[in-house]
mmCIF file of C-alpha atoms in Angstrom:
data_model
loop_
_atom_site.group_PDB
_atom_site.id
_atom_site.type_symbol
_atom_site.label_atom_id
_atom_site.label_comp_id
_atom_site.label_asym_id
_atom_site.label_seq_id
_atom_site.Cartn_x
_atom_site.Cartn_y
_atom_site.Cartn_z
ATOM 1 C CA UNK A 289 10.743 12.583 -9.350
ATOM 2 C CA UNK A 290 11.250 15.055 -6.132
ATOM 3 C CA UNK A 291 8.850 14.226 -3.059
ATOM 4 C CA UNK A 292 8.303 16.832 -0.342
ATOM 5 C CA UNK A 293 6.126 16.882 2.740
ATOM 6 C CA UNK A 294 4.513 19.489 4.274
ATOM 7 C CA UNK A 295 7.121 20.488 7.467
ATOM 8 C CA UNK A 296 9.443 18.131 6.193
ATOM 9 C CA UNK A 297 7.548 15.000 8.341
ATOM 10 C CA UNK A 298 5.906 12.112 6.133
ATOM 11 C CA UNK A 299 3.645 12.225 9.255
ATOM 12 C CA UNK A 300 2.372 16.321 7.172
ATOM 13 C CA UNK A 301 -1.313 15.770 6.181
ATOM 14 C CA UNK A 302 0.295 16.871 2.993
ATOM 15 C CA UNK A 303 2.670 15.250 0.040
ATOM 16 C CA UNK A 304 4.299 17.270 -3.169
ATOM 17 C CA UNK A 305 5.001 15.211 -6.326
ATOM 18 C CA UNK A 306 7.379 16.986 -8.805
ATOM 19 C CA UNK A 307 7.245 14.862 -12.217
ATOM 20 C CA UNK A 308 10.031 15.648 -14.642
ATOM 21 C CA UNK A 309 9.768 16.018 -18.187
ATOM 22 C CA UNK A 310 10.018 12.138 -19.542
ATOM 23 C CA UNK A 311 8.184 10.738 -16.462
ATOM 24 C CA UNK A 312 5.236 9.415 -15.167
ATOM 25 C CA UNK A 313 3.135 8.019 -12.272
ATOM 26 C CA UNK A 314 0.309 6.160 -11.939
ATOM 27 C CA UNK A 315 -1.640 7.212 -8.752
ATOM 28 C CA UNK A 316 -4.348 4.285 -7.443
ATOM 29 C CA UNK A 317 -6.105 6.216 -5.029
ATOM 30 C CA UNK A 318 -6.710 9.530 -7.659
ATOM 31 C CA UNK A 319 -9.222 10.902 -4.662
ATOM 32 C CA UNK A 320 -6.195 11.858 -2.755
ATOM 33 C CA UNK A 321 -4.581 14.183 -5.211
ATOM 34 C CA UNK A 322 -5.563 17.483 -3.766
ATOM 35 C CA UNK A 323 -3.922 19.639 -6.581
ATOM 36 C CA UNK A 324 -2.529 19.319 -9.698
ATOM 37 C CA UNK A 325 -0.388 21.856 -11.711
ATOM 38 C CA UNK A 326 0.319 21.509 -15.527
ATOM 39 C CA UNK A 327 -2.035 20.724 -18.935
ATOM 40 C CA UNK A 328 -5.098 19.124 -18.694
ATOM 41 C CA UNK A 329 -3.962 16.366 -21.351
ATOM 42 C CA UNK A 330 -1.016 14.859 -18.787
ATOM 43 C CA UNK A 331 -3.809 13.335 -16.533
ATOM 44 C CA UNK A 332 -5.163 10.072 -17.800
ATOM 45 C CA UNK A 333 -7.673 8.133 -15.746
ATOM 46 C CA UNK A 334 -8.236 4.634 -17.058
ATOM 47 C CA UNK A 335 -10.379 1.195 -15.669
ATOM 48 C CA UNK A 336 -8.088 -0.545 -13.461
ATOM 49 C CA UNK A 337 -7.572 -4.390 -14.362
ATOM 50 C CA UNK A 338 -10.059 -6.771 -12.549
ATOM 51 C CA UNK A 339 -7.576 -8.328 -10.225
ATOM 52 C CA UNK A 340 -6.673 -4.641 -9.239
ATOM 53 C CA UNK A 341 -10.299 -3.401 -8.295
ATOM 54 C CA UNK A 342 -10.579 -6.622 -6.654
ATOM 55 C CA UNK A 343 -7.238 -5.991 -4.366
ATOM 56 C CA UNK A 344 -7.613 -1.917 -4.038
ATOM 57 C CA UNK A 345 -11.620 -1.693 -3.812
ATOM 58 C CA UNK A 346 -11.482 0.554 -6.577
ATOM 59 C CA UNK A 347 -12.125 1.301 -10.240
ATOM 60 C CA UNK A 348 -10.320 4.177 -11.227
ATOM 61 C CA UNK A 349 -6.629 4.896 -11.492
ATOM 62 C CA UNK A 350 -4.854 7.887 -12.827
ATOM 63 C CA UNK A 351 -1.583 8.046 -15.331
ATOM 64 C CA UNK A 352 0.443 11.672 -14.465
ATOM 65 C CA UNK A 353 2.891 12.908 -17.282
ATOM 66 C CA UNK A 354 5.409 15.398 -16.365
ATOM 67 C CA UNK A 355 6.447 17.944 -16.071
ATOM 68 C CA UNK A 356 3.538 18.744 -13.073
ATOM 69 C CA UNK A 357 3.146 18.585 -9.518
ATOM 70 C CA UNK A 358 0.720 16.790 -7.733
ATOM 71 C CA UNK A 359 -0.215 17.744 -4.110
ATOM 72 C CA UNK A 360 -1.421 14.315 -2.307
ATOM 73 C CA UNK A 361 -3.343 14.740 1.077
ATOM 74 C CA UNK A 362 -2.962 12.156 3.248
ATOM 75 C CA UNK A 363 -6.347 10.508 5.382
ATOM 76 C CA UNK A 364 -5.708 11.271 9.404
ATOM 77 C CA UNK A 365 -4.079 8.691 11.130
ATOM 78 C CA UNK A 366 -1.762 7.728 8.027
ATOM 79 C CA UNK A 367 1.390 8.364 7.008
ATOM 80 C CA UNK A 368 3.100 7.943 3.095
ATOM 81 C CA UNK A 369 6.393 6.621 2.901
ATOM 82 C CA UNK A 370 8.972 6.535 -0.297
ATOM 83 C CA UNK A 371 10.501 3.172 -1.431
ATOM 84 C CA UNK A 372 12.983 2.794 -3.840
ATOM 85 C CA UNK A 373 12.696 -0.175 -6.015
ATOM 86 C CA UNK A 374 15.598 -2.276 -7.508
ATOM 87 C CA UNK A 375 15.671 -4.592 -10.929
ATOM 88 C CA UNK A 376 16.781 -7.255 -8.120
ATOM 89 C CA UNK A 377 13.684 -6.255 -5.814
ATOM 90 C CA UNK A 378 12.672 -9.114 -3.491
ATOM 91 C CA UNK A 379 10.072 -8.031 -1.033
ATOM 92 C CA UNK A 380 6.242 -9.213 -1.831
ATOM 93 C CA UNK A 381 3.337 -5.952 -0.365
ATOM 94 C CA UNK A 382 0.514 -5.883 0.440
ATOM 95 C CA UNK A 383 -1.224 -4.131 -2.204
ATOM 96 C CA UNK A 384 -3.817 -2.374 -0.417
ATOM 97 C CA UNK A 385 -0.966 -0.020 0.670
ATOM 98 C CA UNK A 386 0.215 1.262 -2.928
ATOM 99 C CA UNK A 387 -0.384 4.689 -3.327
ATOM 100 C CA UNK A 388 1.093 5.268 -6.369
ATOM 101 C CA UNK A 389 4.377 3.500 -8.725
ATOM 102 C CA UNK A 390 6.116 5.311 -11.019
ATOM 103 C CA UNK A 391 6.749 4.497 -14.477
ATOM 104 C CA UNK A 392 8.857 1.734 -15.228
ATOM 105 C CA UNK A 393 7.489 -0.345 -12.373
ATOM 106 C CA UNK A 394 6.139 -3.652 -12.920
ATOM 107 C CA UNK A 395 4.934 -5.767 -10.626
ATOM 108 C CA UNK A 396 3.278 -9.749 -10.749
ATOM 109 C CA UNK A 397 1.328 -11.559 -8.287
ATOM 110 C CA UNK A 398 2.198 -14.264 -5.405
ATOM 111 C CA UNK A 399 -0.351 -16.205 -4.589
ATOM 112 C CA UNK A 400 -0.657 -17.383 -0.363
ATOM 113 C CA UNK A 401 -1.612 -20.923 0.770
ATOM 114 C CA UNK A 402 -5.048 -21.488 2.017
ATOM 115 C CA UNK A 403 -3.990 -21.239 5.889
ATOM 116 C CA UNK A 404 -1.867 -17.405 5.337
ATOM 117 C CA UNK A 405 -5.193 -16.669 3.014
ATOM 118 C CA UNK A 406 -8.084 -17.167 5.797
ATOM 119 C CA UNK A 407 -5.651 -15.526 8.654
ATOM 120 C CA UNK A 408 -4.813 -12.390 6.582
ATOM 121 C CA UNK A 409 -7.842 -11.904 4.429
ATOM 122 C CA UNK A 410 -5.311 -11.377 1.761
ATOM 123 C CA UNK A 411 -5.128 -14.101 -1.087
ATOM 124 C CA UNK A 412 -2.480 -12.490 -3.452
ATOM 125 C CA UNK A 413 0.857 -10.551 -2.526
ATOM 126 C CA UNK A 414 2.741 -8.074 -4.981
ATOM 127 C CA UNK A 415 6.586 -8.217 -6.225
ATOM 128 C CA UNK A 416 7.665 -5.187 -7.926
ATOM 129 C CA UNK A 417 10.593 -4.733 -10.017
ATOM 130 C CA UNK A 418 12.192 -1.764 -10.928
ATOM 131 C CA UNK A 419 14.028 0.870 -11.124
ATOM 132 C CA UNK A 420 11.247 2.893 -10.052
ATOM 133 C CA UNK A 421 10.198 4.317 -6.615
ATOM 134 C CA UNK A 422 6.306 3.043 -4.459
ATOM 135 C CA UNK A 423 4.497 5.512 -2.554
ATOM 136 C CA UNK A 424 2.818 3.616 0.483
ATOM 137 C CA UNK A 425 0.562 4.336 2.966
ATOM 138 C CA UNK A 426 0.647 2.937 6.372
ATOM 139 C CA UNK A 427 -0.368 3.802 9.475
ATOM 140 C CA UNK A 428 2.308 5.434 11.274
ATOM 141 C CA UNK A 429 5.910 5.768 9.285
ATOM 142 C CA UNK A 430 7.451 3.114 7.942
ATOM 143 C CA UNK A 431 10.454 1.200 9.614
ATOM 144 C CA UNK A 432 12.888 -1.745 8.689
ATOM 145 C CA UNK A 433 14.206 -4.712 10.710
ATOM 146 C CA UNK A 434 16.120 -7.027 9.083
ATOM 147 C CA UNK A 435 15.788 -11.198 9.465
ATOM 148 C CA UNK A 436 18.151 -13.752 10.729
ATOM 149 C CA UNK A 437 18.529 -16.658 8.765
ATOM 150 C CA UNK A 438 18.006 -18.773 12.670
ATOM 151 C CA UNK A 439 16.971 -16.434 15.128
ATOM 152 C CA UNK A 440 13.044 -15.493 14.495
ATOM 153 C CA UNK A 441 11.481 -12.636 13.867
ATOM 154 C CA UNK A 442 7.682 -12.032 15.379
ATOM 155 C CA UNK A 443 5.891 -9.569 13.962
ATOM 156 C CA UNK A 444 1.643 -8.742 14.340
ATOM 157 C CA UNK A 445 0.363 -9.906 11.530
ATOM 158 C CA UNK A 446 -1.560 -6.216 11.162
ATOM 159 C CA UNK A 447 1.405 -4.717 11.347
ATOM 160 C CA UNK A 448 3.589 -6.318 8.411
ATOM 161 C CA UNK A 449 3.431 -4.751 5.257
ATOM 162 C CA UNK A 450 6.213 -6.373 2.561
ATOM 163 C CA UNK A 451 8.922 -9.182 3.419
ATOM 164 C CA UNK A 452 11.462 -10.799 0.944
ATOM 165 C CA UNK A 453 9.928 -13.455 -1.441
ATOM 166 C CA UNK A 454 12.261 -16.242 -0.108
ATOM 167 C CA UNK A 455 11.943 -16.145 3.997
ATOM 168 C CA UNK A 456 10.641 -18.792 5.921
ATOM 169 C CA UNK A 457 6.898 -17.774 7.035
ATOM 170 C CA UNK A 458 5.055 -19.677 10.500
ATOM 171 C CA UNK A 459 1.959 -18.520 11.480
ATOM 172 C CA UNK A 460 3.063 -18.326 15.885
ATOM 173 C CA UNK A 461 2.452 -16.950 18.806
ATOM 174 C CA UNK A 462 4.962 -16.150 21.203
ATOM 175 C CA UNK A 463 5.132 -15.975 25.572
ATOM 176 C CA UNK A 464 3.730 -17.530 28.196
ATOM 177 C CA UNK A 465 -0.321 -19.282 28.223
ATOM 178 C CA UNK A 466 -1.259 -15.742 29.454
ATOM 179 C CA UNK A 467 0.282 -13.591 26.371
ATOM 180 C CA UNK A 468 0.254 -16.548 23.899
ATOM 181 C CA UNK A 469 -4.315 -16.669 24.497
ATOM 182 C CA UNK A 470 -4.058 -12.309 24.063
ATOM 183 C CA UNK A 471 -2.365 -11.466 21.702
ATOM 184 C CA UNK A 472 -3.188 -11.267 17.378
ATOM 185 C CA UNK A 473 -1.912 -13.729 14.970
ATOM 186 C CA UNK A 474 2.155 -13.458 14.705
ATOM 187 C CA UNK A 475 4.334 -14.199 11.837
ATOM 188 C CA UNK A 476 7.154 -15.795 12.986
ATOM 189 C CA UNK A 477 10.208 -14.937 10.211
ATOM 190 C CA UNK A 478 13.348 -16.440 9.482
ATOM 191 C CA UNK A 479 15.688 -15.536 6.039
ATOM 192 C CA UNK A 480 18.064 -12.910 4.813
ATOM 193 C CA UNK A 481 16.867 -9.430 4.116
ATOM 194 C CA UNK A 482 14.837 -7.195 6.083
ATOM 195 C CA UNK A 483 11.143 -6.757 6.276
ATOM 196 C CA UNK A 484 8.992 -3.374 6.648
ATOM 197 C CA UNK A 485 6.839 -2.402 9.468
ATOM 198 C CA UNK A 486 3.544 -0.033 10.146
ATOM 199 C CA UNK A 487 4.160 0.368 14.004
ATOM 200 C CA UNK A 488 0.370 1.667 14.472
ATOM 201 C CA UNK A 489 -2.486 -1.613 14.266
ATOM 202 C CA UNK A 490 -5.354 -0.044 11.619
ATOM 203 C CA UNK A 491 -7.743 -0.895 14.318
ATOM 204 C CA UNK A 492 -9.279 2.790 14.067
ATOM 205 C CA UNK A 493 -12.022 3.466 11.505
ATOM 206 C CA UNK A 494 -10.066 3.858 8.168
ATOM 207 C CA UNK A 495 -10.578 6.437 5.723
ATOM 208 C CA UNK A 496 -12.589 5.533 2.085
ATOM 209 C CA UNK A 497 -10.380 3.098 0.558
ATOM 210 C CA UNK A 498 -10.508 0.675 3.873
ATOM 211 C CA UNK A 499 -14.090 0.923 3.812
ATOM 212 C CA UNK A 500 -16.096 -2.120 3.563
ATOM 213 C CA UNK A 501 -18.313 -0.399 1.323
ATOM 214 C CA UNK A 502 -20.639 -2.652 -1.020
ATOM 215 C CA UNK A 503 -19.494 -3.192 -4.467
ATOM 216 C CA UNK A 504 -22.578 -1.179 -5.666
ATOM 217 C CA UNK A 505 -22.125 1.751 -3.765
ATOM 218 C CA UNK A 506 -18.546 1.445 -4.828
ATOM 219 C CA UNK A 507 -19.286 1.749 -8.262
ATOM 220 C CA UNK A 508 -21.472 4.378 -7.636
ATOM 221 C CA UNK A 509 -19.174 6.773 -6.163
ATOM 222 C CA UNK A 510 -16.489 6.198 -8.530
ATOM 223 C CA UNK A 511 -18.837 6.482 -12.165
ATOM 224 C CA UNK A 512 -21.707 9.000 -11.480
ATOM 225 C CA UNK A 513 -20.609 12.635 -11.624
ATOM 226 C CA UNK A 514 -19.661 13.545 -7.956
ATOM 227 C CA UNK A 515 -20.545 10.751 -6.699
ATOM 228 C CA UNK A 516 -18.030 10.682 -3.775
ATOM 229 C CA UNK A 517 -20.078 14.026 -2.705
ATOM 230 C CA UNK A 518 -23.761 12.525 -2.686
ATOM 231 C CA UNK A 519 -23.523 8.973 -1.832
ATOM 232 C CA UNK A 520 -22.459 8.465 1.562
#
């Protein structure tokens, strides 16, 4: 598969998929795909699992065979970033930031204590193994830093999206009384690997999927015939 942005920049409102004969994606958020170019028959939409409309806020995903090309279009403010995945993959996501996997991705959950649950709203993490390739989307590109196994690591808790499976996780704060009583929640990280970064806090109004919408309206907009157009 052959991604593309529009100007060359991940930061392009703007994404080309090219899926080769013998491949596939599955797309979670199938109100971004903008265009679509090949038969009718190689889009499949399906019910996502429970624990998936649970985690993504959705219902609907779609299955692309190639050979096609999808055009994605990407909410202001947000950026999609390309990440190769390994059969040896260690890093747990966030979910919430998939955008789409390719085929011959799997992926099983990690669940958080209590204490990381209530801090980051998030109950379940995601390990993916490959060889496949994740399309996230973050706010602001994505960027790597890599952990030392004694000097820590903080990083906003907003601002973290995967980390490997095996580091050592503190929820801290960090600086004097002053910074240390202003600042958000920090993860404090020590271990081998390298973690990934949004460098832009999603403090700004998000787009659809970060909605708190209820679960009705939800439903709504996804199963009645343009919904997304008539329920706001």
């Amino acid at each position: 598969m052959e991604v593309t942005f529009e100007h060359a920049s991940s930061q392009a409102r703007m994404a080309t998929l090219r899926i080769e004969q013998e491949e596939a994606i599955h797309v979670l958020h199938p109100n971004q795909i903008v265009a679509f170019q090949g038969r009718s028959e190689q889009r499949e939409d399906s019910l996502m699992k429970l624990p998936s409309m649970y985690r993504k806020k959705r219902l609907i995903q779609s299955r692309v065979r190639g050979p096609a090309q999808l055009m994605l279009g990407l909410p202001e403010g947000y950026s999609m970033s390309v990440v190769h995945i390994g059969a040896d993959d260690d890093l747990l996501y966030e979910f919430r930031h998939v955008l789409f996997y390719t085929e011959g991705v799997s992926f099983t959950s990690h669940l958080q204590n209590v204490k990381n649950t209530l801090i980051t709203q998030e109950l379940v993490k995601m390990q993916f193994k490959g060889p496949g390739t994740l399309g996230l989307l973050t706010t602001g590109p994505l960027y790597q830093m890599t952990l030392d196994p004694k000097q820590p690591l903080y990083v906003d808790i907003s601002c973290l999206i995967a980390y490997p499976r095996n580091a050592e996780l503190r929820l801290s704060v960090y600086g004097n009384t002053l910074a240390s009583q202003h600042m958000n929640y920090q993860w404090e990280m020590t271990g081998q690997g390298h973690v990934l970064l949004q460098p832009c806090k999603p403090d700004r109004k998000l787009d659809e999927h970060m909605k708190n919408d209820s679960l009705l309206r939800r439903i709504a907009k996804e199963v009645v015939p343009f919904g997304g157009i008539f329920i706001k």
